[in-house]
Every structure is written in C-alpha cells, then in structure tokens.
Short mmCIF file of N, CA, C and O in Angstrom, two decimals:
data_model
loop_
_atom_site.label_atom_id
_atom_site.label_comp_id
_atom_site.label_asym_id
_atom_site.label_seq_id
_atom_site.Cartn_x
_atom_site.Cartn_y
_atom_site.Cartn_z
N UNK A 27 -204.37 -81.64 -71.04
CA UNK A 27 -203.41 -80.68 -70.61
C UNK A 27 -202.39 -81.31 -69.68
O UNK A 27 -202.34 -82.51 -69.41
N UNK A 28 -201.38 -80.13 -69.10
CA UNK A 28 -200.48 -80.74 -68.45
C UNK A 28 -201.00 -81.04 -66.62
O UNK A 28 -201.61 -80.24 -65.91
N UNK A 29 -200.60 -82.25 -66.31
CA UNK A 29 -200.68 -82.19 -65.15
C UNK A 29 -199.68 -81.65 -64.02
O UNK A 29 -198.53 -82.07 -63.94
N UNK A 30 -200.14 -80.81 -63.27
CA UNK A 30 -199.71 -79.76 -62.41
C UNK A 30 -199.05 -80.24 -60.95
O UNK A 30 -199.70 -80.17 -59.91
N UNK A 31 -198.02 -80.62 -60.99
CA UNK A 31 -197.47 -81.00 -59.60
C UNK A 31 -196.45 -80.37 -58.65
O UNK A 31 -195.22 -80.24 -58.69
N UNK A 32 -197.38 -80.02 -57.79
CA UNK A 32 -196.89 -78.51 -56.95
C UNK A 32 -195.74 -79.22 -55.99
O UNK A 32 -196.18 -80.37 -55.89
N UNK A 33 -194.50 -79.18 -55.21
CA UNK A 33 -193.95 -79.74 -54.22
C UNK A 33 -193.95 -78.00 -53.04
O UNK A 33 -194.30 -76.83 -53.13
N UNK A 34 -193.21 -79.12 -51.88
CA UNK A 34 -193.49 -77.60 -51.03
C UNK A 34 -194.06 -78.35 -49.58
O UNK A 34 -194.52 -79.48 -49.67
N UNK A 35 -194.00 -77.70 -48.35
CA UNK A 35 -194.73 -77.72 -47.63
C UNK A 35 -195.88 -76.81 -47.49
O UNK A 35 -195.87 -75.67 -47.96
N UNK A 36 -197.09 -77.43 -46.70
CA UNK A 36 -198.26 -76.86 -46.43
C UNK A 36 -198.98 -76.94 -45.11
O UNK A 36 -199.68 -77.89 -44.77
N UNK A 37 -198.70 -75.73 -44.30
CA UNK A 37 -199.03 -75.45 -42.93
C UNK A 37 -200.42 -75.30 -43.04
O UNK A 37 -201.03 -74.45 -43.67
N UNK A 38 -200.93 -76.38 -42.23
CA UNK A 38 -202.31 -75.88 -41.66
C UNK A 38 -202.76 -76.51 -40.17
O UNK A 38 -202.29 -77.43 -39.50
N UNK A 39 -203.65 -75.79 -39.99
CA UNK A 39 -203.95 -76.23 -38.25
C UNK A 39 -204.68 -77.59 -38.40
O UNK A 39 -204.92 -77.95 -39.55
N UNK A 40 -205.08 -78.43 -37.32
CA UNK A 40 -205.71 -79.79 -37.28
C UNK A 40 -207.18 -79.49 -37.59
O UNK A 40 -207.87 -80.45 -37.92
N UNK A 41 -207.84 -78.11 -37.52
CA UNK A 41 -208.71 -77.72 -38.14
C UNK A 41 -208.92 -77.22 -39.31
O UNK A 41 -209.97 -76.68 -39.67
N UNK A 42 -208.23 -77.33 -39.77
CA UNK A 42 -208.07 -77.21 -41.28
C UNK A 42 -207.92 -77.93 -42.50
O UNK A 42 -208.31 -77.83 -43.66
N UNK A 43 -207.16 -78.76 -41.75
CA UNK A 43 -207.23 -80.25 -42.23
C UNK A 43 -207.51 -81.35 -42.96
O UNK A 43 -206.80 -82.16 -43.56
N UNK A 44 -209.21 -81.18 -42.73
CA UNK A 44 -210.31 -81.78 -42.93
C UNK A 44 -210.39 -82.01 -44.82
O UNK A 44 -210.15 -81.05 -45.54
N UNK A 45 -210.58 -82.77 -45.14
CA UNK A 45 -210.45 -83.17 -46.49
C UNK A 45 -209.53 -82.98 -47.11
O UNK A 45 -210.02 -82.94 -48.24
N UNK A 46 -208.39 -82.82 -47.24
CA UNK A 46 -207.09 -83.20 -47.37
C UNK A 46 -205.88 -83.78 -47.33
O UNK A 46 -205.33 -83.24 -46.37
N UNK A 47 -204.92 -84.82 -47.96
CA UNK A 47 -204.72 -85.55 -47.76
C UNK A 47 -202.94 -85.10 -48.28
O UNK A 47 -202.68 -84.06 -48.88
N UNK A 48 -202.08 -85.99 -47.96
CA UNK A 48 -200.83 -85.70 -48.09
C UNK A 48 -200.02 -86.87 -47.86
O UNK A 48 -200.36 -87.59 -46.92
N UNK A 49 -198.82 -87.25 -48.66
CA UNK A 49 -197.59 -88.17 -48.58
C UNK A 49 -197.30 -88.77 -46.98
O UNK A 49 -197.34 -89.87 -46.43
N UNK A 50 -196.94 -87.10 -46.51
CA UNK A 50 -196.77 -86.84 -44.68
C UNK A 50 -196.90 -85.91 -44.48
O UNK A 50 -196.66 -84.87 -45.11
N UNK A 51 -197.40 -86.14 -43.39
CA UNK A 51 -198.16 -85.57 -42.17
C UNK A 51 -197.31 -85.72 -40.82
O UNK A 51 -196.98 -86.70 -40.15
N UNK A 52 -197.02 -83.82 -40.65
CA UNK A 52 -196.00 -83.66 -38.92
C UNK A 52 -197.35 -83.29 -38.48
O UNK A 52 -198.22 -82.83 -39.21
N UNK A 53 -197.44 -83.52 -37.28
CA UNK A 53 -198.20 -82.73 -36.45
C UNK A 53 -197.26 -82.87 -34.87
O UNK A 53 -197.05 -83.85 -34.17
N UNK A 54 -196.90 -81.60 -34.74
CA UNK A 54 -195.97 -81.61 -33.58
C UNK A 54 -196.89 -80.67 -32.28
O UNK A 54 -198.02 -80.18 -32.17
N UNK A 55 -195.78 -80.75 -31.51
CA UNK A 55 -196.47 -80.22 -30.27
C UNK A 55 -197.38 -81.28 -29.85
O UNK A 55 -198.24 -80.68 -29.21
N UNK A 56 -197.63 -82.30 -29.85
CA UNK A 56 -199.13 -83.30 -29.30
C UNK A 56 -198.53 -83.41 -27.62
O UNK A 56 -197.84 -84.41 -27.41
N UNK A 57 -198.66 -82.90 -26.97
CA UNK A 57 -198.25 -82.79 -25.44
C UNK A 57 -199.00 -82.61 -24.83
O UNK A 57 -199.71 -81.71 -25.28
N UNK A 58 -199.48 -83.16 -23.51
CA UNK A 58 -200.10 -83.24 -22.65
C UNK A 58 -200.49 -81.44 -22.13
O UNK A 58 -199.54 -80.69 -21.94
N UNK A 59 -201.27 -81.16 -22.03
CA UNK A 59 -201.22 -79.52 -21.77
C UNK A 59 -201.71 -78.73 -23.04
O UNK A 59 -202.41 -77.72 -23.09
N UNK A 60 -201.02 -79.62 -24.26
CA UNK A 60 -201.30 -78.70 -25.46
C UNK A 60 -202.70 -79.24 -25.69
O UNK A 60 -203.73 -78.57 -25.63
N UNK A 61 -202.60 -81.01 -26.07
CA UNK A 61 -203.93 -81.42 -26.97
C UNK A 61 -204.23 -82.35 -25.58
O UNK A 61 -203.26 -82.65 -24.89
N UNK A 62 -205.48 -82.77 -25.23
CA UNK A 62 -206.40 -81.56 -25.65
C UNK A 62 -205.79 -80.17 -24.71
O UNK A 62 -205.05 -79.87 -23.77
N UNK A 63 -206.73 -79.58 -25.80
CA UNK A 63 -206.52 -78.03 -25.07
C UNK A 63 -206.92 -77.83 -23.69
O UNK A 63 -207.93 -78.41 -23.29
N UNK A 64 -206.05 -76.84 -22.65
CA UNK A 64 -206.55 -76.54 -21.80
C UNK A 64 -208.25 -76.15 -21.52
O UNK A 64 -209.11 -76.25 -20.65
N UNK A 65 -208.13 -75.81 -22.44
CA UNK A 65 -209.96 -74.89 -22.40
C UNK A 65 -211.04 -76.12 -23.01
O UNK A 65 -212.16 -75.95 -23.48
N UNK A 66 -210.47 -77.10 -22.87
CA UNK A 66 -211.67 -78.21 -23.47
C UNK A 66 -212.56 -78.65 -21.94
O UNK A 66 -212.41 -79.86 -21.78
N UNK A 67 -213.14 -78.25 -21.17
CA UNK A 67 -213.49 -77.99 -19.84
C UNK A 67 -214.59 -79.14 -19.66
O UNK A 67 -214.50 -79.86 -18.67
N UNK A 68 -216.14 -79.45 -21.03
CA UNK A 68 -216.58 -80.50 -21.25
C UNK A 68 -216.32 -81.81 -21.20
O UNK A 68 -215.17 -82.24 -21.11
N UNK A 69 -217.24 -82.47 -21.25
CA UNK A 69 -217.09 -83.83 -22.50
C UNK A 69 -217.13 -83.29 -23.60
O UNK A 69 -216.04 -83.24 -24.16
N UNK A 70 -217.88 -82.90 -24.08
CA UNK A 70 -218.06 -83.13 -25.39
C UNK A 70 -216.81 -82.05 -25.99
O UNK A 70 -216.30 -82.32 -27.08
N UNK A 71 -216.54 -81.30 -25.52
CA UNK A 71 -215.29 -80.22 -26.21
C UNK A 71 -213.91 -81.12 -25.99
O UNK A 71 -212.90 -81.08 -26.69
N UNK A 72 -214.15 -81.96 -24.77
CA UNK A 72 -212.82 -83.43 -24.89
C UNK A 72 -212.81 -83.94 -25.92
O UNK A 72 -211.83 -84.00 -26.67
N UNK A 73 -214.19 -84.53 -26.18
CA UNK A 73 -214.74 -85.48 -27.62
C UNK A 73 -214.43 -84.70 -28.66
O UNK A 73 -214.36 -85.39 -29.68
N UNK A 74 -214.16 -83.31 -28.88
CA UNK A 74 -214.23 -82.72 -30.14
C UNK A 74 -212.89 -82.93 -30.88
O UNK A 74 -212.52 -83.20 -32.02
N UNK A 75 -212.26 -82.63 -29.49
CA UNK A 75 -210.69 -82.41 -29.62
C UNK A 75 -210.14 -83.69 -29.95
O UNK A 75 -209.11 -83.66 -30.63
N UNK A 76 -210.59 -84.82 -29.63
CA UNK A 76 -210.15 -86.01 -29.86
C UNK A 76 -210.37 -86.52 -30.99
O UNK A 76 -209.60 -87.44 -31.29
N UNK A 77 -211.23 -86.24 -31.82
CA UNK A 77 -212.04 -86.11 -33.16
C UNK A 77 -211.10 -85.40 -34.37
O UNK A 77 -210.71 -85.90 -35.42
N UNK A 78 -210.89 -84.01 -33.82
CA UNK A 78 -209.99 -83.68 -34.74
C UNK A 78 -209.07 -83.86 -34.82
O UNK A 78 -208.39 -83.62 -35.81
N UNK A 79 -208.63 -84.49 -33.54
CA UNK A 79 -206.65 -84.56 -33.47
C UNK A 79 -206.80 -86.26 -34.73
O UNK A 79 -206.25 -86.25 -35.83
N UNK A 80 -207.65 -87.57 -34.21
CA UNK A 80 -208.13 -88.22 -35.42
C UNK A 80 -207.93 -88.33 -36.83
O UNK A 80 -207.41 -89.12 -37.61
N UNK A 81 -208.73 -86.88 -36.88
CA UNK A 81 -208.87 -86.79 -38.53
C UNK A 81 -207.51 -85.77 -38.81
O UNK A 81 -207.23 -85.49 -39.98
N UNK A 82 -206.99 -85.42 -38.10
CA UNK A 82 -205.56 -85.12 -38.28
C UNK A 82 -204.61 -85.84 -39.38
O UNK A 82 -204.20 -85.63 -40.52
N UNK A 83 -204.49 -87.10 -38.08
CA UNK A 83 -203.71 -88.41 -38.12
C UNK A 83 -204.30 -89.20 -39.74
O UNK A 83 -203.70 -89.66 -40.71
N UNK A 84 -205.16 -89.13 -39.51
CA UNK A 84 -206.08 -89.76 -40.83
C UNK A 84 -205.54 -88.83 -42.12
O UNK A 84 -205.96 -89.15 -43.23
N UNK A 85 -204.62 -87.67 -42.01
CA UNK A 85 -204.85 -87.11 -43.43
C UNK A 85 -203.02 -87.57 -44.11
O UNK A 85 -202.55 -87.14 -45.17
N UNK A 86 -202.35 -88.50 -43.17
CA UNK A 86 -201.33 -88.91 -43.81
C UNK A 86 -201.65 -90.13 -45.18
O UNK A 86 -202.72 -90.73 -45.32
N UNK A 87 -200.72 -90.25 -45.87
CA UNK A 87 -201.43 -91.18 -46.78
C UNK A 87 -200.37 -92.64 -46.04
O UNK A 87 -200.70 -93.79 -45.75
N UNK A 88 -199.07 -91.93 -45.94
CA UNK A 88 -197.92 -93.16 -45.79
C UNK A 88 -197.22 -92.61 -44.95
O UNK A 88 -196.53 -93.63 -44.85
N UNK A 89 -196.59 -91.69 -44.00
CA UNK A 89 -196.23 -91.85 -43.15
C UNK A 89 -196.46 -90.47 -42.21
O UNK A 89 -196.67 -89.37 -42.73
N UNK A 90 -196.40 -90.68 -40.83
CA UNK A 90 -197.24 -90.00 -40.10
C UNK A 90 -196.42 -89.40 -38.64
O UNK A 90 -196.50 -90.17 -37.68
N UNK A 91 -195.68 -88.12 -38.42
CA UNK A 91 -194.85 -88.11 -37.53
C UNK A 91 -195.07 -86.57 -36.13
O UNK A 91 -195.13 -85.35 -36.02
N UNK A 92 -195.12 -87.67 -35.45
CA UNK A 92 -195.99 -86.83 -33.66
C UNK A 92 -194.62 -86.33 -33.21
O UNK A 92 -193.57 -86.91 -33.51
N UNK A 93 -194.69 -85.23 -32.47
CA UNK A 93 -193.66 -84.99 -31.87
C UNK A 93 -194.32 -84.48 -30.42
O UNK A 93 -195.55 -84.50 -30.40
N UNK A 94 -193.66 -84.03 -29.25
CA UNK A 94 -194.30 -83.69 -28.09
C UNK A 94 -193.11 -83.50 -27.32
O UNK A 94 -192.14 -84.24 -27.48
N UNK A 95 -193.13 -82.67 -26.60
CA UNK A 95 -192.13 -81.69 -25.80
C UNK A 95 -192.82 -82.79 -24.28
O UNK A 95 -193.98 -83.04 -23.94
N UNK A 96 -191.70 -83.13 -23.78
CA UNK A 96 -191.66 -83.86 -21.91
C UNK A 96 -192.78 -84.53 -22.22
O UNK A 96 -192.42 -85.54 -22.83
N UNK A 97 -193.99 -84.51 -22.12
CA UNK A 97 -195.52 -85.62 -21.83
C UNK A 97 -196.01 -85.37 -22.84
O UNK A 97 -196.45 -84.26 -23.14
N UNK A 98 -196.02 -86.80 -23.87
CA UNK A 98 -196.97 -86.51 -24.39
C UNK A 98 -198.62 -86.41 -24.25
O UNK A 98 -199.07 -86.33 -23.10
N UNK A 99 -199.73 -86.43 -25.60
CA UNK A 99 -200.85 -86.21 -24.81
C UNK A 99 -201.34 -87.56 -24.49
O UNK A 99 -200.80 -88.58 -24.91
N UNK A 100 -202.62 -87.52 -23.56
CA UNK A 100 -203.26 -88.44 -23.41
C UNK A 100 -203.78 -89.24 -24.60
O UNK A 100 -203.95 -90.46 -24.51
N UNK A 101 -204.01 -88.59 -25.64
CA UNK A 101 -204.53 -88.80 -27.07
C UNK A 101 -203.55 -90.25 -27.39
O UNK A 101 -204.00 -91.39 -27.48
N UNK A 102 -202.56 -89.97 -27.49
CA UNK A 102 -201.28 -91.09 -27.67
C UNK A 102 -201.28 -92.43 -27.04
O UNK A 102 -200.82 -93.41 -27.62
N UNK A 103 -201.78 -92.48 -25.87
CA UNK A 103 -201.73 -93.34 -24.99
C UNK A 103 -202.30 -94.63 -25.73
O UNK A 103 -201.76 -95.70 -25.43
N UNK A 104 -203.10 -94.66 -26.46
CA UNK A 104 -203.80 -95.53 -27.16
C UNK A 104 -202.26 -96.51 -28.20
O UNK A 104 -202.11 -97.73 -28.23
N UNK A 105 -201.70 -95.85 -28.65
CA UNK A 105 -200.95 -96.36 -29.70
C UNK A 105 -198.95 -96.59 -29.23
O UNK A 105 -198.11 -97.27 -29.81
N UNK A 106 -198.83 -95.72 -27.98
CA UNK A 106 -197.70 -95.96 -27.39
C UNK A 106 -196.95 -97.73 -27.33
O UNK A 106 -195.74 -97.75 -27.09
N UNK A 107 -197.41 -98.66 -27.47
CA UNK A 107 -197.28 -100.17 -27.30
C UNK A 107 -197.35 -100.76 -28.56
O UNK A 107 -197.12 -101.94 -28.80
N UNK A 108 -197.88 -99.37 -29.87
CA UNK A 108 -197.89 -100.51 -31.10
C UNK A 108 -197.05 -100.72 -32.25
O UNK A 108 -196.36 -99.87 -32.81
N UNK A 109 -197.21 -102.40 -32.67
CA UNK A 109 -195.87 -102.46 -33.33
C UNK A 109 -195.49 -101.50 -34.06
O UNK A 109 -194.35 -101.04 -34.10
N UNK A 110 -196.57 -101.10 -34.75
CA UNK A 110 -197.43 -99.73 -36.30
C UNK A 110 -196.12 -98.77 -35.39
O UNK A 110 -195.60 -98.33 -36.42
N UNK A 111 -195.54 -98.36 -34.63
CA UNK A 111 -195.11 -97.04 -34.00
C UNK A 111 -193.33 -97.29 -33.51
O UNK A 111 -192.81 -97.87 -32.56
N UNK A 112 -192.85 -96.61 -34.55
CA UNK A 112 -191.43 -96.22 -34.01
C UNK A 112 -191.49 -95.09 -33.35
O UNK A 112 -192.24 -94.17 -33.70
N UNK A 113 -190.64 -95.05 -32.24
CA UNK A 113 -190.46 -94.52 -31.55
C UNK A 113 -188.67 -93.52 -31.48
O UNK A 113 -187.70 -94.23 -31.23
N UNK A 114 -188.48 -92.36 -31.64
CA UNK A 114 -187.39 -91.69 -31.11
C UNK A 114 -187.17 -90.73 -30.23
O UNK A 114 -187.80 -89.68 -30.29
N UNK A 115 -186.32 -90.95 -29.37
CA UNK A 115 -185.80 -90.06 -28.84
C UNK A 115 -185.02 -88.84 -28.88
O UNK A 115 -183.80 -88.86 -28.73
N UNK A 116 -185.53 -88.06 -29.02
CA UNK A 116 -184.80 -86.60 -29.33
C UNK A 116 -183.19 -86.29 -28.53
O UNK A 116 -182.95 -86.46 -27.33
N UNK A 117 -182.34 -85.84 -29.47
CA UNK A 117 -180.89 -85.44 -28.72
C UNK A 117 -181.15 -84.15 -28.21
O UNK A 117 -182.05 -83.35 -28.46
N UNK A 118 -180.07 -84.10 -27.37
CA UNK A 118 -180.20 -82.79 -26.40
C UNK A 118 -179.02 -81.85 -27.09
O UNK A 118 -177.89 -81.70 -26.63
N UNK A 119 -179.59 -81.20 -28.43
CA UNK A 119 -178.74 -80.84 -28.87
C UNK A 119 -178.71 -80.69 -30.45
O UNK A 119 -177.71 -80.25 -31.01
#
C-alpha cells in the first residue's frame, strides 16, 4: 500500500514525549524558574525533572532548538561551552 506521510506540527509536553521521535524538536521556555519546576522540592523529583527534560532533547533526530526567557535553566549549564551549540540572541523586537 501507499505510504502515509503526514507533515504538520505536533505539540506535546516533555512528558509525553517519550517514544517518539521527530526531524526537530523546539522545546522552549527551558528557564531557570520554569525547568526544573518550582515544585521539584526533592532529589529525586530534581532527578526526575532532569530525566525528562533528557529524553526530551533525545527525541530530536537532527536538529534540536531551546529557547528561555532572561536565565536559562540550570539543566543547560552542562552544554552552554559546546562546540555541538549555536547560540542566538533574540531581537528586541
């Protein structure tokens, strides 16, 4: 039969995510305040959050784009220095 090739975007949360895979992958908002979440109060609800934001990042196939309002999150901090990472600056405007 024919093969079926849908185009389009597809909103889903970083929990949702999970076994699915895509061309690209936005995941915006990653800001200090947002991820992790305020209410991650644990370790281990830190660890969770860090896990899924992860397998987030993991569901790009080829290119992969963070955005974050003033700070980003701590999550980032890891990859801020690498070559792998262009970087832009947003216009005011």
């Amino acid at each position: 039969g024919k093969t079926r090739v849908e185009e389009g975007v597809q909103l889903v949360t970083m929990h949702g995510s999970k076994g699915l895979e895509n061309d690209t992958v936005f995941l915006p908002r990653v800001s200090a305040g947002m991820l992790p979440s305020r209410r991650a109060h644990t370790k281990e609800a830190l660890e969770e959050e860090r896990r899924i934001f992860y397998v987030a990042m993991t569901r790009a196939k080829f290119r992969l784009e963070i955005s974050y309002a003033k700070e980003p999150s701590p999550f980032l901090a890891k990859w801020t220095d690498s070559p792998c990472v262009e970087k832009k600056e947003s216009g005011s405007g």
